[in-house]
PDB file of C-alpha atoms in Angstrom:
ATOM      1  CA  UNK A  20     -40.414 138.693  10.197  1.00 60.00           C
ATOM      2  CA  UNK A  21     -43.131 139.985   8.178  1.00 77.00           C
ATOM      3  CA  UNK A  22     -46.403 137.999   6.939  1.00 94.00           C
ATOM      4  CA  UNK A  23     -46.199 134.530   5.852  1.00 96.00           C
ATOM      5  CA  UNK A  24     -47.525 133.226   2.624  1.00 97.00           C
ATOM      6  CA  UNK A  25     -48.011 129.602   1.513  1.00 98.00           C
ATOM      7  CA  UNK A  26     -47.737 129.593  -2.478  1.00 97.00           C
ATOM      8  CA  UNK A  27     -49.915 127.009  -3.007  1.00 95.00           C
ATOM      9  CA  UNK A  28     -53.863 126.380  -3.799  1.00 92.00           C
ATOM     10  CA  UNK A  29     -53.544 122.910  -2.017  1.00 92.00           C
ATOM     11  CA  UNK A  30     -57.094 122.901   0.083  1.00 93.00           C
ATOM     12  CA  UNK A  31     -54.909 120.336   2.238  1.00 93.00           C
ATOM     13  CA  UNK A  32     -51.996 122.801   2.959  1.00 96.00           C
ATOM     14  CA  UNK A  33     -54.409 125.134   3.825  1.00 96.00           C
ATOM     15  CA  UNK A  34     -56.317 123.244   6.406  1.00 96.00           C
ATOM     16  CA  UNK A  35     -52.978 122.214   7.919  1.00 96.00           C
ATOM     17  CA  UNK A  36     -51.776 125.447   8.149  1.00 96.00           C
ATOM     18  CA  UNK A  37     -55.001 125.999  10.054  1.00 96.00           C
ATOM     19  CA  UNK A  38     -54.688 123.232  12.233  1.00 95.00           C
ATOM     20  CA  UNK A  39     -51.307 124.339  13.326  1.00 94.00           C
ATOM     21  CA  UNK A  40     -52.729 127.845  14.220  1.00 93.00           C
ATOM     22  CA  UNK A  41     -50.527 130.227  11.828  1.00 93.00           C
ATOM     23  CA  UNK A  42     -51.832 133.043  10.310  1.00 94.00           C
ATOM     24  CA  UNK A  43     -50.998 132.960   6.640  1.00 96.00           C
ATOM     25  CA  UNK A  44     -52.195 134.449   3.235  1.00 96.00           C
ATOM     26  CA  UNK A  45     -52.648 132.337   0.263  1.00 97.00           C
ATOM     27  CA  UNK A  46     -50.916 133.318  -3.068  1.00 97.00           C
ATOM     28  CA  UNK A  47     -50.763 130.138  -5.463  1.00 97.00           C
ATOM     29  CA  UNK A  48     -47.548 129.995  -7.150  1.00 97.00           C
ATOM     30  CA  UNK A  49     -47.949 130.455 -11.004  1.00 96.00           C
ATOM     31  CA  UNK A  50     -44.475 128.132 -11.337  1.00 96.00           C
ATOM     32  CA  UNK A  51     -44.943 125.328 -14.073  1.00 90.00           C
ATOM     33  CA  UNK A  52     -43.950 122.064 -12.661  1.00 83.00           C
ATOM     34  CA  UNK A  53     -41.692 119.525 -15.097  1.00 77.00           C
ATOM     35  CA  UNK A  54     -43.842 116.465 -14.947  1.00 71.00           C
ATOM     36  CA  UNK A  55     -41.898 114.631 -17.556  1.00 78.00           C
ATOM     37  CA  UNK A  56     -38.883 113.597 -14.928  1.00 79.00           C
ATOM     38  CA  UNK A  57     -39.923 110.453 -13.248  1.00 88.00           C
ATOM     39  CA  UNK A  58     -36.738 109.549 -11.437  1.00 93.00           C
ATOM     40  CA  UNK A  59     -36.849 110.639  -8.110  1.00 95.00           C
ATOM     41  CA  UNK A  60     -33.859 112.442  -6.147  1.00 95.00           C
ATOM     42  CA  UNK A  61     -34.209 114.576  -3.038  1.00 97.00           C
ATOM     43  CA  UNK A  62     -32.550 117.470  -4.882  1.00 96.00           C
ATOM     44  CA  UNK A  63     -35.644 117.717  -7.397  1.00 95.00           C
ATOM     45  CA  UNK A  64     -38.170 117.788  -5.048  1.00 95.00           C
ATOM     46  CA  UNK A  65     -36.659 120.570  -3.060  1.00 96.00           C
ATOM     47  CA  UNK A  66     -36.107 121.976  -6.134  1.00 96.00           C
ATOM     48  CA  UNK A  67     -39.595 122.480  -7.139  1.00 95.00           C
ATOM     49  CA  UNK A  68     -40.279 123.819  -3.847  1.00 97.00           C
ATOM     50  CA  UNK A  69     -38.244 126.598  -4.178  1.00 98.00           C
ATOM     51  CA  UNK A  70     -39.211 127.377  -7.586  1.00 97.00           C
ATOM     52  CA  UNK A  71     -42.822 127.538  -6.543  1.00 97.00           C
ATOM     53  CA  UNK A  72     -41.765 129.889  -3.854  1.00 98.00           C
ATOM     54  CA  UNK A  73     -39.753 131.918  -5.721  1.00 97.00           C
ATOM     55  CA  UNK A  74     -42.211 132.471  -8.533  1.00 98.00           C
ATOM     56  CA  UNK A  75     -44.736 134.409  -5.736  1.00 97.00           C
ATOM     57  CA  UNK A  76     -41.863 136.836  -4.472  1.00 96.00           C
ATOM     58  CA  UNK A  77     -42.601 138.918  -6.872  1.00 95.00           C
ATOM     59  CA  UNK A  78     -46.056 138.928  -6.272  1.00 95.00           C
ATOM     60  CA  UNK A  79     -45.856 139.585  -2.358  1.00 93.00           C
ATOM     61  CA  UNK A  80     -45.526 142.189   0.224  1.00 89.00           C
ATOM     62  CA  UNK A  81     -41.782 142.332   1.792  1.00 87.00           C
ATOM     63  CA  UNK A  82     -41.029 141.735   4.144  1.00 94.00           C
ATOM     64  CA  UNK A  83     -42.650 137.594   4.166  1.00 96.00           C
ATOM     65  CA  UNK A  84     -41.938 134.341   4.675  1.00 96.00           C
ATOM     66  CA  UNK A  85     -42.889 132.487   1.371  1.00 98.00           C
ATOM     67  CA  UNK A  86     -43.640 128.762   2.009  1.00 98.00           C
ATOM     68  CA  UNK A  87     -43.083 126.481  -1.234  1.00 98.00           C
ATOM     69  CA  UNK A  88     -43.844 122.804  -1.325  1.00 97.00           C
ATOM     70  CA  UNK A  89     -44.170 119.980  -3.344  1.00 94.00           C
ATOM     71  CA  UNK A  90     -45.527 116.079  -2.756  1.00 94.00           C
ATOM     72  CA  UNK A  91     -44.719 113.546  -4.531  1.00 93.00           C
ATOM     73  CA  UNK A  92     -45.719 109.814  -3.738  1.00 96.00           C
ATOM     74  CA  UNK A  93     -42.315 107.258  -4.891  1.00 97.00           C
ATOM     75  CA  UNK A  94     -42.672 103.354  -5.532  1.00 97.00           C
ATOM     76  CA  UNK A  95     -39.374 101.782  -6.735  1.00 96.00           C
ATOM     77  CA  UNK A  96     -37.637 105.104  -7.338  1.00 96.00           C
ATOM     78  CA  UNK A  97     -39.813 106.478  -9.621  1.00 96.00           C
ATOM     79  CA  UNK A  98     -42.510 109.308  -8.763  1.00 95.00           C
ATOM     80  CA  UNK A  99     -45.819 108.852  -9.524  1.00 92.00           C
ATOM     81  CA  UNK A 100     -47.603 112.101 -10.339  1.00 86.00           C
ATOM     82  CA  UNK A 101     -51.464 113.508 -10.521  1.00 89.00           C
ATOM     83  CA  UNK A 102     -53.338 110.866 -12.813  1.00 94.00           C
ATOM     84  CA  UNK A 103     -53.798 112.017 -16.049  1.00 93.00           C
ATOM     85  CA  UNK A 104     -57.555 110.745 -16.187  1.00 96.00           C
ATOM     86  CA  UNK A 105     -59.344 107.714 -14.547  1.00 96.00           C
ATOM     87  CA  UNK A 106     -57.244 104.782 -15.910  1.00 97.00           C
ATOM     88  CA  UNK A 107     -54.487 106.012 -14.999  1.00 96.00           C
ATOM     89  CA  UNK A 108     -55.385 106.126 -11.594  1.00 97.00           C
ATOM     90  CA  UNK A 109     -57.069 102.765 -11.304  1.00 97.00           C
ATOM     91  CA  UNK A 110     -53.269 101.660 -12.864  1.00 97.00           C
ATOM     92  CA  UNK A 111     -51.720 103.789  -9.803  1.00 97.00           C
ATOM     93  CA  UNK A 112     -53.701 102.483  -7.239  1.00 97.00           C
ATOM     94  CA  UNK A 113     -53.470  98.475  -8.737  1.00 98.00           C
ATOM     95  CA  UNK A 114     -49.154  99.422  -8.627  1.00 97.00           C
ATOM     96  CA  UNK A 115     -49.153 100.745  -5.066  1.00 98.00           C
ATOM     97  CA  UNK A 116     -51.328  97.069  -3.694  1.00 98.00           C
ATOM     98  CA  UNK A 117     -49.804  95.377  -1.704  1.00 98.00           C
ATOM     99  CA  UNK A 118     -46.343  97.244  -1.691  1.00 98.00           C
ATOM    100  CA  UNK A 119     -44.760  99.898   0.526  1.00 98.00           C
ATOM    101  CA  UNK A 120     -44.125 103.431  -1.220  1.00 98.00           C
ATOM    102  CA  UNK A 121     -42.589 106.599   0.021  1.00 98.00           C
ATOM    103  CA  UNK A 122     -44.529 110.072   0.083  1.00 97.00           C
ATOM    104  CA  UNK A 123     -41.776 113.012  -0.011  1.00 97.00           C
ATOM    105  CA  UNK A 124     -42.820 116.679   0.513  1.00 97.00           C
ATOM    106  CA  UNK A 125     -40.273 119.084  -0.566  1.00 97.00           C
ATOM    107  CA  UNK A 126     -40.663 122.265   1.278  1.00 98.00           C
ATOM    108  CA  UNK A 127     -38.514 125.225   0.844  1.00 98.00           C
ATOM    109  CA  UNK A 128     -39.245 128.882   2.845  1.00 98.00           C
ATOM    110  CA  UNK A 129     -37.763 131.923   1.653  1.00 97.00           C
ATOM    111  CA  UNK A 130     -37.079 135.035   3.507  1.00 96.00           C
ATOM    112  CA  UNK A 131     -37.738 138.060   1.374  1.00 95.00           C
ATOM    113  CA  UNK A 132     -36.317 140.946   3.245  1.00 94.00           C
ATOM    114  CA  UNK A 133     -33.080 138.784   3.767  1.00 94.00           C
ATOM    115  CA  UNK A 134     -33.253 136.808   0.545  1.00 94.00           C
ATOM    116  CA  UNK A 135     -32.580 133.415   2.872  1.00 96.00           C
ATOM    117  CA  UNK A 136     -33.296 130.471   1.310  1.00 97.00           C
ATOM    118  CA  UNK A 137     -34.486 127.329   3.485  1.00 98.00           C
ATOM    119  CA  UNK A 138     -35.132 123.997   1.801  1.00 98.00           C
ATOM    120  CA  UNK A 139     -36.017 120.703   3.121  1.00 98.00           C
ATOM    121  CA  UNK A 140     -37.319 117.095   2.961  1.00 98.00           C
ATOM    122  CA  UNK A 141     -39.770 115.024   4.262  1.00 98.00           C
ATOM    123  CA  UNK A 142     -39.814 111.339   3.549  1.00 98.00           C
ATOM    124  CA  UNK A 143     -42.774 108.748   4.828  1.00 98.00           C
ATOM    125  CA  UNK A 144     -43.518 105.286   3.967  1.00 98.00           C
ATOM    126  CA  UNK A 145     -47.543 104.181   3.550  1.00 98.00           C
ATOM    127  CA  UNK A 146     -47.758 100.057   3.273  1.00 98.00           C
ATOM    128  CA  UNK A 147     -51.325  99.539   0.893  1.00 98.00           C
ATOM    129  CA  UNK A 148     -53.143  96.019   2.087  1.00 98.00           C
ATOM    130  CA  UNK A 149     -53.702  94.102  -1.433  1.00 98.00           C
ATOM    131  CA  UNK A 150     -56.742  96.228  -3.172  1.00 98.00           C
ATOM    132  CA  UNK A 151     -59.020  94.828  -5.541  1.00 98.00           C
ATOM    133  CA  UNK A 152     -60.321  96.199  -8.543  1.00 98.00           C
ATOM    134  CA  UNK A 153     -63.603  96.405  -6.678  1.00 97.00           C
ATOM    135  CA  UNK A 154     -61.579  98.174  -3.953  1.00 97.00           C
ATOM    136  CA  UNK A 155     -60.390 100.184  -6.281  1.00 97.00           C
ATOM    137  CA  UNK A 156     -63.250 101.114  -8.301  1.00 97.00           C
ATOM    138  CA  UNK A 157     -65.392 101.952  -5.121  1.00 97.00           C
ATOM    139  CA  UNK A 158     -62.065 104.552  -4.094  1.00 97.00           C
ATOM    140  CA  UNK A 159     -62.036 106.473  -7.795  1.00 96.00           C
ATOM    141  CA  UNK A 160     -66.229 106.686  -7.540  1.00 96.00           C
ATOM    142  CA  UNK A 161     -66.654 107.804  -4.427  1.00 96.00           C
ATOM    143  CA  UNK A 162     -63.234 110.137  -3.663  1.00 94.00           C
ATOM    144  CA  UNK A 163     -61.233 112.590  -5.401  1.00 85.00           C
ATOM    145  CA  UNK A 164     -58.185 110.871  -6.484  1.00 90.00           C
ATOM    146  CA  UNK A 165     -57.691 113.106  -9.643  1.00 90.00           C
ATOM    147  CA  UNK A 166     -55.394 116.228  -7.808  1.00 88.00           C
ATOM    148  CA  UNK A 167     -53.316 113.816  -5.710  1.00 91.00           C
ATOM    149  CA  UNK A 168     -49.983 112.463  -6.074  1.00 90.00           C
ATOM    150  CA  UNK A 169     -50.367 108.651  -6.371  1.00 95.00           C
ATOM    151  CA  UNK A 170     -54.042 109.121  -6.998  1.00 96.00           C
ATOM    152  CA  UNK A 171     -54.775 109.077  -3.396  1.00 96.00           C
ATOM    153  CA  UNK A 172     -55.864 111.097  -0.066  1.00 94.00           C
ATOM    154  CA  UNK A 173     -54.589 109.108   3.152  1.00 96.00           C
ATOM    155  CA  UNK A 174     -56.707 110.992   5.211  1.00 93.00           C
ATOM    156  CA  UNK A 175     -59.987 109.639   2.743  1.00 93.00           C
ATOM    157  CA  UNK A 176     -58.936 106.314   2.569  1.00 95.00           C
ATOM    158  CA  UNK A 177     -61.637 103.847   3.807  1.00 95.00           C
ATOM    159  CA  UNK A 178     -61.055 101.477   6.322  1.00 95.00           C
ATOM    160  CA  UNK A 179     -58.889  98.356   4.830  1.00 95.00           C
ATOM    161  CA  UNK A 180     -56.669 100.234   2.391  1.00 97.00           C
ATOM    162  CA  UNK A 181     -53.833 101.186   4.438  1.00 97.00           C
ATOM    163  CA  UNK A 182     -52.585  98.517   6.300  1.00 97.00           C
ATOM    164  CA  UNK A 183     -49.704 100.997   7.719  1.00 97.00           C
ATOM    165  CA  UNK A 184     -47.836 104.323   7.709  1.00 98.00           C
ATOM    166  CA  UNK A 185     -44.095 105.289   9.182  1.00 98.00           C
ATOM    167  CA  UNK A 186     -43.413 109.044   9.641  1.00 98.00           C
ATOM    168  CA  UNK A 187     -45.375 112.052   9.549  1.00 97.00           C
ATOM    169  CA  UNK A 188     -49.159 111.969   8.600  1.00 97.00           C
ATOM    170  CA  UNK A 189     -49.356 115.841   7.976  1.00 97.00           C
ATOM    171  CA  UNK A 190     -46.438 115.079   5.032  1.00 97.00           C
ATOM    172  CA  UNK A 191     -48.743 112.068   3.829  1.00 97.00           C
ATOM    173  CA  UNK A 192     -51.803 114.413   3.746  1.00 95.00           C
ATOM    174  CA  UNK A 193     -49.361 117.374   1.802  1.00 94.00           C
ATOM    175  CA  UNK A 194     -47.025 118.935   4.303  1.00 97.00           C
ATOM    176  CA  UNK A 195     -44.802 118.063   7.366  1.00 97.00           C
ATOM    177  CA  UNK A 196     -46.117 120.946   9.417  1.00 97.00           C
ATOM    178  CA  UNK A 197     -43.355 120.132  12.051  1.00 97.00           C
ATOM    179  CA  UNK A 198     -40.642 120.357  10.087  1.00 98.00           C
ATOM    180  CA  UNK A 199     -42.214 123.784   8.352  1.00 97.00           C
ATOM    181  CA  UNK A 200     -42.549 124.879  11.948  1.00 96.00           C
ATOM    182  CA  UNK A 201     -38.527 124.466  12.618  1.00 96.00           C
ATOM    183  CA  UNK A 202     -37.847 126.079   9.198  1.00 96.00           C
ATOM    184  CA  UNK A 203     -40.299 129.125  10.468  1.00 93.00           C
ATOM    185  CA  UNK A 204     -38.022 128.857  14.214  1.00 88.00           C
ATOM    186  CA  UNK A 205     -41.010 128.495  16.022  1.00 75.00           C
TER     187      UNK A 205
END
């Protein structure tokens, strides 16, 4: 089976990879992601998954198991990306109030003695309470909103910003470590 690798710097894949007790190495994936596509389809976000997994192979040991994902929060079929600076996440966060988005984690696992490709999808849905800008402002001073898709951490959020979540919370926080579990066959 050989060692398994995650291909991404995420400190939040990391921990739960940890959480989930696998041993693992970390090799961050030097794959360029297309951040001008805004239209969300399932095939794109398993898409960048594999890429990002592909682009370590040639950087790892064989045999591995190299684990590619990507997260990407969704509101009215468009994906909303990393903020590009501090307005654009108050904006973010002032769309998603009040409203129901989806968080998808494309997560792909390739087998490099066997060349296997495995690719899959995880879709939740996080319900915001209506935010104010005071809300708001508090979030963007006192968290890190800048690295996260939608300009948000789940697992920071202060009491009275969610009002509700459907699905898995790992995939929320960055990766559905029970799906990545039946892609591993364990």
């Amino acid at each position: 089976m050989g060692k398994i690798i995650l291909a991404s710097s995420s400190p939040r894949r990391r921990d739960l990879l940890k959480k989930a007790n696998l041993k693992f190495e970390i090799i961050p994936s030097p794959y360029i992601e297309d951040h001008t596509k805004t239209e969300f389809s399932y095939e794109f976000i398993e898409s960048l998954a594999v890429n990002k997994a592909l682009a370590v192979v040639p950087l790892a040991d064989n045999p591995a198991l190299i684990i590619g994902a990507d997260t990407v929060v969704v509101l009215n079929n468009k994906i909303l990306g990393k903020p590009k600076d501090r307005e654009d996440a108050f904006n973010t966060l002032k769309n998603l109030s009040g409203k129901t988005h989806k968080v998808v984690t494309g997560i792909a696992v390739i087998n490099t003695e066997t060349n296997a490709i495995k690719q899959a999808a995880s879709t939740s849905h996080v319900t915001f309470e209506k935010l104010s800008d005071e809300q708001i402002n508090f979030y963007l001073e006192n968290f890190k909103p800048m690295d996260k898709a939608g300009s948000y951490g789940i697992q920071e959020m202060p009491n009275g910003y969610i009002k509700s979540y459907t699905g898995s919370l790992d995939n929320i926080i960055g990766l559905d470590v029970e799906l990545l579990l039946k892609m591993l066959g364990k």
